[in-house]
């Protein structure tokens, strides 16, 4: 149960102050009757806003094909962000829609977005070893020696307390590789290749666990059920 004005504000319809006007204007119904008190405690299922059920009252979980050039930060000073791709109302939700982990501005690919904070914590926790598959194109030919090196669990990146966990490298061309990681350190893929003397030229995340980008062009997203990863 939540206050009616809180529900409208949480779901991005309007501010709590504006909710008063929405109710006065007769735009909100509770239990089939026009609402008259923004302080009423309601279940979302009882509520209609302009005749419609509340928008994703139990949380949003989105699979986005992130294009190159957008950041995952909400800080406007860091430049255009992935949230600008979403409908206006979703951008006003509180808790805010945020990314589950981050991809660099110059990385494209599969990015999960949600307003379910416990899910963000769960999936980004080091304990949760979901495999993530990256396709990297680098600036020089890759040595097959990198396969056992990346798998060894001994690769030490500068400034990190411990070595990278074992990862699976598959060379698909002289300068192209698929890398499966189960952790998510800062700029990890770029830094792993840099430690091996190569610069990543393009980087794309193809998979996150069982999920892929099938059918989604860059900039497009699709919804997943909020309980896709189990109850939050
Ligand atoms: N590793 C990187 O270096 N960049 C990303 O965006 C993701 C993983």
PDB file of C-alpha atoms and ligand atoms in Angstrom:
ATOM      1  CA  UNK A   1       0.000   0.000   0.000  1.00  0.00           C
ATOM      2  CA  UNK A   2       1.249   3.449  -0.909  1.00  0.00           C
ATOM      3  CA  UNK A   3      -0.213   6.934  -0.811  1.00  0.00           C
ATOM      4  CA  UNK A   4      -1.908   7.778  -4.080  1.00  0.00           C
ATOM      5  CA  UNK A   5       0.287  10.837  -4.676  1.00  0.00           C
ATOM      6  CA  UNK A   6       3.356   8.720  -3.929  1.00  0.00           C
ATOM      7  CA  UNK A   7       2.290   6.090  -6.452  1.00  0.00           C
ATOM      8  CA  UNK A   8       1.781   8.686  -9.204  1.00  0.00           C
ATOM      9  CA  UNK A   9       5.134  10.293  -8.450  1.00  0.00           C
ATOM     10  CA  UNK A  10       7.002   6.959  -8.207  1.00  0.00           C
ATOM     11  CA  UNK A  11       5.688   5.880 -11.603  1.00  0.00           C
ATOM     12  CA  UNK A  12       6.672   9.180 -13.218  1.00  0.00           C
ATOM     13  CA  UNK A  13       3.200  10.558 -13.959  1.00  0.00           C
ATOM     14  CA  UNK A  14       3.674  13.828 -12.082  1.00  0.00           C
ATOM     15  CA  UNK A  15       5.137  15.267  -8.896  1.00  0.00           C
ATOM     16  CA  UNK A  16       3.376  14.660  -5.590  1.00  0.00           C
ATOM     17  CA  UNK A  17       2.284  18.296  -5.649  1.00  0.00           C
ATOM     18  CA  UNK A  18       0.831  17.915  -9.141  1.00  0.00           C
ATOM     19  CA  UNK A  19      -0.976  14.731  -8.070  1.00  0.00           C
ATOM     20  CA  UNK A  20      -3.400  16.953  -6.147  1.00  0.00           C
ATOM     21  CA  UNK A  21      -4.370  18.656  -9.442  1.00  0.00           C
ATOM     22  CA  UNK A  22      -4.687  15.308 -11.236  1.00  0.00           C
ATOM     23  CA  UNK A  23      -7.081  14.104  -8.544  1.00  0.00           C
ATOM     24  CA  UNK A  24      -9.052  17.388  -8.533  1.00  0.00           C
ATOM     25  CA  UNK A  25      -9.377  17.114 -12.308  1.00  0.00           C
ATOM     26  CA  UNK A  26     -10.958  13.673 -11.881  1.00  0.00           C
ATOM     27  CA  UNK A  27      -8.174  11.869 -13.769  1.00  0.00           C
ATOM     28  CA  UNK A  28      -7.617   9.236 -11.093  1.00  0.00           C
ATOM     29  CA  UNK A  29      -9.971   6.488  -9.910  1.00  0.00           C
ATOM     30  CA  UNK A  30      -9.567   4.079  -7.007  1.00  0.00           C
ATOM     31  CA  UNK A  31     -11.682   0.951  -6.775  1.00  0.00           C
ATOM     32  CA  UNK A  32     -13.926   2.162  -9.595  1.00  0.00           C
ATOM     33  CA  UNK A  33     -14.707   5.573  -8.030  1.00  0.00           C
ATOM     34  CA  UNK A  34     -13.149   8.912  -8.830  1.00  0.00           C
ATOM     35  CA  UNK A  35     -10.437   9.549  -6.252  1.00  0.00           C
ATOM     36  CA  UNK A  36     -10.778  12.589  -3.995  1.00  0.00           C
ATOM     37  CA  UNK A  37      -7.872  12.256  -1.583  1.00  0.00           C
ATOM     38  CA  UNK A  38      -4.211  12.035  -2.643  1.00  0.00           C
ATOM     39  CA  UNK A  39      -3.418  10.703   0.824  1.00  0.00           C
ATOM     40  CA  UNK A  40      -5.450   7.515   0.368  1.00  0.00           C
ATOM     41  CA  UNK A  41      -3.391   4.362   0.687  1.00  0.00           C
ATOM     42  CA  UNK A  42      -3.867   2.245  -2.410  1.00  0.00           C
ATOM     43  CA  UNK A  43      -2.762  -0.916  -4.135  1.00  0.00           C
ATOM     44  CA  UNK A  44      -1.781  -0.205  -7.754  1.00  0.00           C
ATOM     45  CA  UNK A  45      -4.307  -2.793  -8.981  1.00  0.00           C
ATOM     46  CA  UNK A  46      -7.166  -0.642  -7.598  1.00  0.00           C
ATOM     47  CA  UNK A  47      -6.022   2.472  -9.438  1.00  0.00           C
ATOM     48  CA  UNK A  48      -6.855   3.839 -12.896  1.00  0.00           C
ATOM     49  CA  UNK A  49      -5.155   6.909 -14.309  1.00  0.00           C
ATOM     50  CA  UNK A  50      -6.991   8.490 -17.235  1.00  0.00           C
ATOM     51  CA  UNK A  51      -8.847   5.190 -17.382  1.00  0.00           C
ATOM     52  CA  UNK A  52      -5.694   3.060 -17.613  1.00  0.00           C
ATOM     53  CA  UNK A  53      -3.956   0.754 -15.162  1.00  0.00           C
ATOM     54  CA  UNK A  54      -0.771   2.274 -13.675  1.00  0.00           C
ATOM     55  CA  UNK A  55       2.266   1.893 -15.920  1.00  0.00           C
ATOM     56  CA  UNK A  56       4.518  -1.007 -14.785  1.00  0.00           C
ATOM     57  CA  UNK A  57       3.573  -0.578 -11.152  1.00  0.00           C
ATOM     58  CA  UNK A  58       5.682  -3.574 -10.126  1.00  0.00           C
ATOM     59  CA  UNK A  59       8.912  -2.480 -11.731  1.00  0.00           C
ATOM     60  CA  UNK A  60      10.590  -2.201 -15.097  1.00  0.00           C
ATOM     61  CA  UNK A  61      13.232  -4.528 -16.505  1.00  0.00           C
ATOM     62  CA  UNK A  62      14.511  -3.725 -19.989  1.00  0.00           C
ATOM     63  CA  UNK A  63      17.034  -5.285 -22.321  1.00  0.00           C
ATOM     64  CA  UNK A  64      18.612  -2.508 -24.377  1.00  0.00           C
ATOM     65  CA  UNK A  65      20.859  -2.698 -27.396  1.00  0.00           C
ATOM     66  CA  UNK A  66      23.125   0.122 -26.325  1.00  0.00           C
ATOM     67  CA  UNK A  67      24.527   2.142 -29.207  1.00  0.00           C
ATOM     68  CA  UNK A  68      28.036   3.573 -29.154  1.00  0.00           C
ATOM     69  CA  UNK A  69      28.188   7.182 -27.942  1.00  0.00           C
ATOM     70  CA  UNK A  70      25.868   7.079 -24.928  1.00  0.00           C
ATOM     71  CA  UNK A  71      26.977   6.827 -21.295  1.00  0.00           C
ATOM     72  CA  UNK A  72      25.332   4.801 -18.528  1.00  0.00           C
ATOM     73  CA  UNK A  73      25.713   7.598 -15.972  1.00  0.00           C
ATOM     74  CA  UNK A  74      22.763   9.818 -15.038  1.00  0.00           C
ATOM     75  CA  UNK A  75      25.131  12.770 -14.692  1.00  0.00           C
ATOM     76  CA  UNK A  76      24.307  15.121 -17.575  1.00  0.00           C
ATOM     77  CA  UNK A  77      27.870  16.488 -17.481  1.00  0.00           C
ATOM     78  CA  UNK A  78      29.115  13.131 -18.788  1.00  0.00           C
ATOM     79  CA  UNK A  79      27.170  13.581 -22.017  1.00  0.00           C
ATOM     80  CA  UNK A  80      24.109  12.004 -23.631  1.00  0.00           C
ATOM     81  CA  UNK A  81      22.988   8.897 -21.769  1.00  0.00           C
ATOM     82  CA  UNK A  82      21.148   5.661 -22.476  1.00  0.00           C
ATOM     83  CA  UNK A  83      18.097   6.834 -20.506  1.00  0.00           C
ATOM     84  CA  UNK A  84      17.421   9.417 -23.231  1.00  0.00           C
ATOM     85  CA  UNK A  85      16.237   6.467 -25.367  1.00  0.00           C
ATOM     86  CA  UNK A  86      13.352   5.731 -22.976  1.00  0.00           C
ATOM     87  CA  UNK A  87       9.875   7.234 -22.863  1.00  0.00           C
ATOM     88  CA  UNK A  88       9.676  10.471 -20.868  1.00  0.00           C
ATOM     89  CA  UNK A  89       7.545   9.003 -18.092  1.00  0.00           C
ATOM     90  CA  UNK A  90      10.009   6.190 -17.434  1.00  0.00           C
ATOM     91  CA  UNK A  91      12.791   8.755 -17.115  1.00  0.00           C
ATOM     92  CA  UNK A  92      10.885  10.404 -14.279  1.00  0.00           C
ATOM     93  CA  UNK A  93      10.352   7.227 -12.275  1.00  0.00           C
ATOM     94  CA  UNK A  94      11.574   7.061  -8.697  1.00  0.00           C
ATOM     95  CA  UNK A  95      13.429   4.867  -7.850  1.00  0.00           C
ATOM     96  CA  UNK A  96      15.082   5.816 -11.134  1.00  0.00           C
ATOM     97  CA  UNK A  97      15.669   3.436 -13.998  1.00  0.00           C
ATOM     98  CA  UNK A  98      19.361   2.595 -13.907  1.00  0.00           C
ATOM     99  CA  UNK A  99      21.730   0.208 -15.676  1.00  0.00           C
ATOM    100  CA  UNK A 100      22.738  -3.137 -14.199  1.00  0.00           C
ATOM    101  CA  UNK A 101      26.482  -2.649 -14.414  1.00  0.00           C
ATOM    102  CA  UNK A 102      27.867  -0.319 -17.044  1.00  0.00           C
ATOM    103  CA  UNK A 103      29.179  -0.335 -20.571  1.00  0.00           C
ATOM    104  CA  UNK A 104      31.667   2.339 -21.621  1.00  0.00           C
ATOM    105  CA  UNK A 105      30.504   5.162 -23.856  1.00  0.00           C
ATOM    106  CA  UNK A 106      32.345   3.563 -26.790  1.00  0.00           C
ATOM    107  CA  UNK A 107      31.027   0.041 -26.106  1.00  0.00           C
ATOM    108  CA  UNK A 108      27.826  -1.182 -27.737  1.00  0.00           C
ATOM    109  CA  UNK A 109      25.636  -4.137 -26.912  1.00  0.00           C
ATOM    110  CA  UNK A 110      23.464  -5.765 -24.340  1.00  0.00           C
ATOM    111  CA  UNK A 111      22.638  -3.610 -21.333  1.00  0.00           C
ATOM    112  CA  UNK A 112      19.964  -4.301 -18.736  1.00  0.00           C
ATOM    113  CA  UNK A 113      18.035  -1.390 -17.256  1.00  0.00           C
ATOM    114  CA  UNK A 114      15.761  -1.525 -14.242  1.00  0.00           C
ATOM    115  CA  UNK A 115      14.203   0.435 -11.403  1.00  0.00           C
ATOM    116  CA  UNK A 116      14.426  -2.628  -9.149  1.00  0.00           C
ATOM    117  CA  UNK A 117      17.353  -1.657  -6.910  1.00  0.00           C
ATOM    118  CA  UNK A 118      17.693  -5.103  -5.248  1.00  0.00           C
ATOM    119  CA  UNK A 119      18.104  -6.649  -8.696  1.00  0.00           C
ATOM    120  CA  UNK A 120      20.921  -4.226  -9.533  1.00  0.00           C
ATOM    121  CA  UNK A 121      22.706  -5.187  -6.316  1.00  0.00           C
ATOM    122  CA  UNK A 122      22.165  -8.883  -6.874  1.00  0.00           C
ATOM    123  CA  UNK A 123      23.343  -9.017 -10.486  1.00  0.00           C
ATOM    124  CA  UNK A 124      26.347  -6.741  -9.983  1.00  0.00           C
ATOM    125  CA  UNK A 125      27.531  -8.494  -6.813  1.00  0.00           C
ATOM    126  CA  UNK A 126      30.839 -10.375  -7.259  1.00  0.00           C
ATOM    127  CA  UNK A 127      29.009 -13.437  -5.930  1.00  0.00           C
ATOM    128  CA  UNK A 128      26.726 -13.480  -8.939  1.00  0.00           C
ATOM    129  CA  UNK A 129      28.926 -14.942 -11.652  1.00  0.00           C
ATOM    130  CA  UNK A 130      26.748 -14.448 -14.705  1.00  0.00           C
ATOM    131  CA  UNK A 131      28.766 -15.040 -17.904  1.00  0.00           C
ATOM    132  CA  UNK A 132      28.945 -12.021 -20.190  1.00  0.00           C
ATOM    133  CA  UNK A 133      30.193 -12.411 -23.741  1.00  0.00           C
ATOM    134  CA  UNK A 134      32.087  -9.590 -25.463  1.00  0.00           C
ATOM    135  CA  UNK A 135      33.221  -9.350 -29.079  1.00  0.00           C
ATOM    136  CA  UNK A 136      36.393  -7.312 -29.378  1.00  0.00           C
ATOM    137  CA  UNK A 137      38.271  -6.107 -32.419  1.00  0.00           C
ATOM    138  CA  UNK A 138      41.832  -5.111 -31.658  1.00  0.00           C
ATOM    139  CA  UNK A 139      44.597  -3.220 -33.414  1.00  0.00           C
ATOM    140  CA  UNK A 140      47.068  -6.085 -33.896  1.00  0.00           C
ATOM    141  CA  UNK A 141      47.144  -9.816 -34.407  1.00  0.00           C
ATOM    142  CA  UNK A 142      46.372 -11.790 -31.269  1.00  0.00           C
ATOM    143  CA  UNK A 143      48.648 -14.555 -30.100  1.00  0.00           C
ATOM    144  CA  UNK A 144      47.039 -17.929 -29.317  1.00  0.00           C
ATOM    145  CA  UNK A 145      49.052 -17.733 -26.060  1.00  0.00           C
ATOM    146  CA  UNK A 146      46.395 -15.366 -24.762  1.00  0.00           C
ATOM    147  CA  UNK A 147      43.877 -18.197 -24.524  1.00  0.00           C
ATOM    148  CA  UNK A 148      45.681 -20.023 -21.692  1.00  0.00           C
ATOM    149  CA  UNK A 149      46.782 -16.722 -20.133  1.00  0.00           C
ATOM    150  CA  UNK A 150      43.184 -15.439 -19.834  1.00  0.00           C
ATOM    151  CA  UNK A 151      42.014 -18.869 -18.651  1.00  0.00           C
ATOM    152  CA  UNK A 152      44.746 -19.114 -16.011  1.00  0.00           C
ATOM    153  CA  UNK A 153      43.221 -16.756 -13.459  1.00  0.00           C
ATOM    154  CA  UNK A 154      46.649 -15.128 -12.993  1.00  0.00           C
ATOM    155  CA  UNK A 155      46.348 -12.032 -15.217  1.00  0.00           C
ATOM    156  CA  UNK A 156      47.022  -9.066 -12.969  1.00  0.00           C
ATOM    157  CA  UNK A 157      45.702  -5.645 -13.993  1.00  0.00           C
ATOM    158  CA  UNK A 158      47.413  -2.506 -12.685  1.00  0.00           C
ATOM    159  CA  UNK A 159      45.832  -1.138  -9.535  1.00  0.00           C
ATOM    160  CA  UNK A 160      43.781  -4.265  -8.789  1.00  0.00           C
ATOM    161  CA  UNK A 161      44.150  -6.173  -5.536  1.00  0.00           C
ATOM    162  CA  UNK A 162      43.905  -9.615  -7.109  1.00  0.00           C
ATOM    163  CA  UNK A 163      44.216 -11.227 -10.553  1.00  0.00           C
ATOM    164  CA  UNK A 164      41.321 -11.507 -12.999  1.00  0.00           C
ATOM    165  CA  UNK A 165      39.180 -14.598 -12.627  1.00  0.00           C
ATOM    166  CA  UNK A 166      39.604 -17.252 -15.272  1.00  0.00           C
ATOM    167  CA  UNK A 167      37.930 -16.195 -18.530  1.00  0.00           C
ATOM    168  CA  UNK A 168      37.314 -17.878 -21.843  1.00  0.00           C
ATOM    169  CA  UNK A 169      38.900 -16.410 -24.950  1.00  0.00           C
ATOM    170  CA  UNK A 170      37.943 -17.618 -28.390  1.00  0.00           C
ATOM    171  CA  UNK A 171      39.929 -16.233 -31.321  1.00  0.00           C
ATOM    172  CA  UNK A 172      37.578 -15.806 -34.265  1.00  0.00           C
ATOM    173  CA  UNK A 173      40.008 -13.973 -36.533  1.00  0.00           C
ATOM    174  CA  UNK A 174      43.555 -12.581 -36.346  1.00  0.00           C
ATOM    175  CA  UNK A 175      42.251  -9.391 -34.689  1.00  0.00           C
ATOM    176  CA  UNK A 176      38.842 -10.464 -33.486  1.00  0.00           C
ATOM    177  CA  UNK A 177      37.925 -12.411 -30.352  1.00  0.00           C
ATOM    178  CA  UNK A 178      35.025 -13.444 -28.167  1.00  0.00           C
ATOM    179  CA  UNK A 179      35.743 -13.112 -24.467  1.00  0.00           C
ATOM    180  CA  UNK A 180      33.488 -14.515 -21.747  1.00  0.00           C
ATOM    181  CA  UNK A 181      33.853 -12.886 -18.343  1.00  0.00           C
ATOM    182  CA  UNK A 182      32.121 -13.736 -15.091  1.00  0.00           C
ATOM    183  CA  UNK A 183      33.181 -10.539 -13.350  1.00  0.00           C
ATOM    184  CA  UNK A 184      32.892  -6.872 -14.234  1.00  0.00           C
ATOM    185  CA  UNK A 185      35.868  -4.787 -13.295  1.00  0.00           C
ATOM    186  CA  UNK A 186      36.285  -1.240 -14.538  1.00  0.00           C
ATOM    187  CA  UNK A 187      37.102  -1.268 -18.305  1.00  0.00           C
ATOM    188  CA  UNK A 188      37.983  -4.918 -17.824  1.00  0.00           C
ATOM    189  CA  UNK A 189      38.019  -6.114 -21.425  1.00  0.00           C
ATOM    190  CA  UNK A 190      40.023  -3.143 -22.676  1.00  0.00           C
ATOM    191  CA  UNK A 191      42.473  -3.494 -19.782  1.00  0.00           C
ATOM    192  CA  UNK A 192      42.918  -7.237 -20.270  1.00  0.00           C
ATOM    193  CA  UNK A 193      43.815  -6.797 -23.916  1.00  0.00           C
ATOM    194  CA  UNK A 194      46.015  -3.810 -23.049  1.00  0.00           C
ATOM    195  CA  UNK A 195      47.893  -6.000 -20.546  1.00  0.00           C
ATOM    196  CA  UNK A 196      48.529  -8.319 -23.486  1.00  0.00           C
ATOM    197  CA  UNK A 197      49.793  -5.439 -25.648  1.00  0.00           C
ATOM    198  CA  UNK A 198      46.690  -4.880 -27.829  1.00  0.00           C
ATOM    199  CA  UNK A 199      44.318  -1.934 -28.002  1.00  0.00           C
ATOM    200  CA  UNK A 200      40.603  -2.650 -28.332  1.00  0.00           C
ATOM    201  CA  UNK A 201      39.228  -0.781 -31.328  1.00  0.00           C
ATOM    202  CA  UNK A 202      35.576  -1.849 -31.072  1.00  0.00           C
ATOM    203  CA  UNK A 203      33.824  -3.620 -28.236  1.00  0.00           C
ATOM    204  CA  UNK A 204      30.331  -5.093 -28.221  1.00  0.00           C
ATOM    205  CA  UNK A 205      28.577  -7.154 -25.549  1.00  0.00           C
ATOM    206  CA  UNK A 206      26.670  -9.955 -27.256  1.00  0.00           C
ATOM    207  CA  UNK A 207      25.264 -11.875 -24.303  1.00  0.00           C
ATOM    208  CA  UNK A 208      24.395 -11.555 -20.656  1.00  0.00           C
ATOM    209  CA  UNK A 209      23.750 -15.021 -19.230  1.00  0.00           C
ATOM    210  CA  UNK A 210      21.053 -16.617 -21.391  1.00  0.00           C
ATOM    211  CA  UNK A 211      20.052 -13.287 -22.960  1.00  0.00           C
ATOM    212  CA  UNK A 212      21.088 -11.984 -26.353  1.00  0.00           C
ATOM    213  CA  UNK A 213      20.187  -9.095 -28.634  1.00  0.00           C
ATOM    214  CA  UNK A 214      18.274 -11.035 -31.230  1.00  0.00           C
ATOM    215  CA  UNK A 215      15.897  -8.807 -33.193  1.00  0.00           C
ATOM    216  CA  UNK A 216      17.062  -5.558 -31.595  1.00  0.00           C
ATOM    217  CA  UNK A 217      18.801  -2.849 -33.592  1.00  0.00           C
ATOM    218  CA  UNK A 218      21.111  -0.416 -31.777  1.00  0.00           C
ATOM    219  CA  UNK A 219      18.982   1.946 -29.692  1.00  0.00           C
ATOM    220  CA  UNK A 220      16.067  -0.484 -29.388  1.00  0.00           C
ATOM    221  CA  UNK A 221      14.969  -2.261 -26.222  1.00  0.00           C
ATOM    222  CA  UNK A 222      12.500  -4.919 -25.194  1.00  0.00           C
ATOM    223  CA  UNK A 223      10.842  -5.587 -21.907  1.00  0.00           C
ATOM    224  CA  UNK A 224      11.593  -8.572 -19.701  1.00  0.00           C
ATOM    225  CA  UNK A 225       9.248  -9.676 -16.922  1.00  0.00           C
ATOM    226  CA  UNK A 226      10.415  -7.964 -13.687  1.00  0.00           C
ATOM    227  CA  UNK A 227      10.780 -11.424 -12.111  1.00  0.00           C
ATOM    228  CA  UNK A 228      12.916 -12.737 -15.002  1.00  0.00           C
ATOM    229  CA  UNK A 229      15.835 -13.323 -12.605  1.00  0.00           C
ATOM    230  CA  UNK A 230      13.545 -14.528  -9.805  1.00  0.00           C
ATOM    231  CA  UNK A 231      11.766 -12.527  -7.134  1.00  0.00           C
ATOM    232  CA  UNK A 232      13.587  -9.390  -5.961  1.00  0.00           C
TER     233      UNK A 232
HETATM  234  N1  LIG B   1      34.908  -4.042 -20.481  1.00  0.00           N
HETATM  235  C1  LIG B   1      35.291  -2.859 -20.989  1.00  0.00           C
HETATM  236  O1  LIG B   1      36.467  -2.564 -21.128  1.00  0.00           O
HETATM  237  N2  LIG B   1      34.331  -1.994 -21.360  1.00  0.00           N
HETATM  238  C2  LIG B   1      33.016  -2.251 -21.244  1.00  0.00           C
HETATM  239  O2  LIG B   1      32.190  -1.413 -21.618  1.00  0.00           O
HETATM  240  C3  LIG B   1      32.633  -3.489 -20.714  1.00  0.00           C
HETATM  241  C4  LIG B   1      33.605  -4.375 -20.331  1.00  0.00           C
END
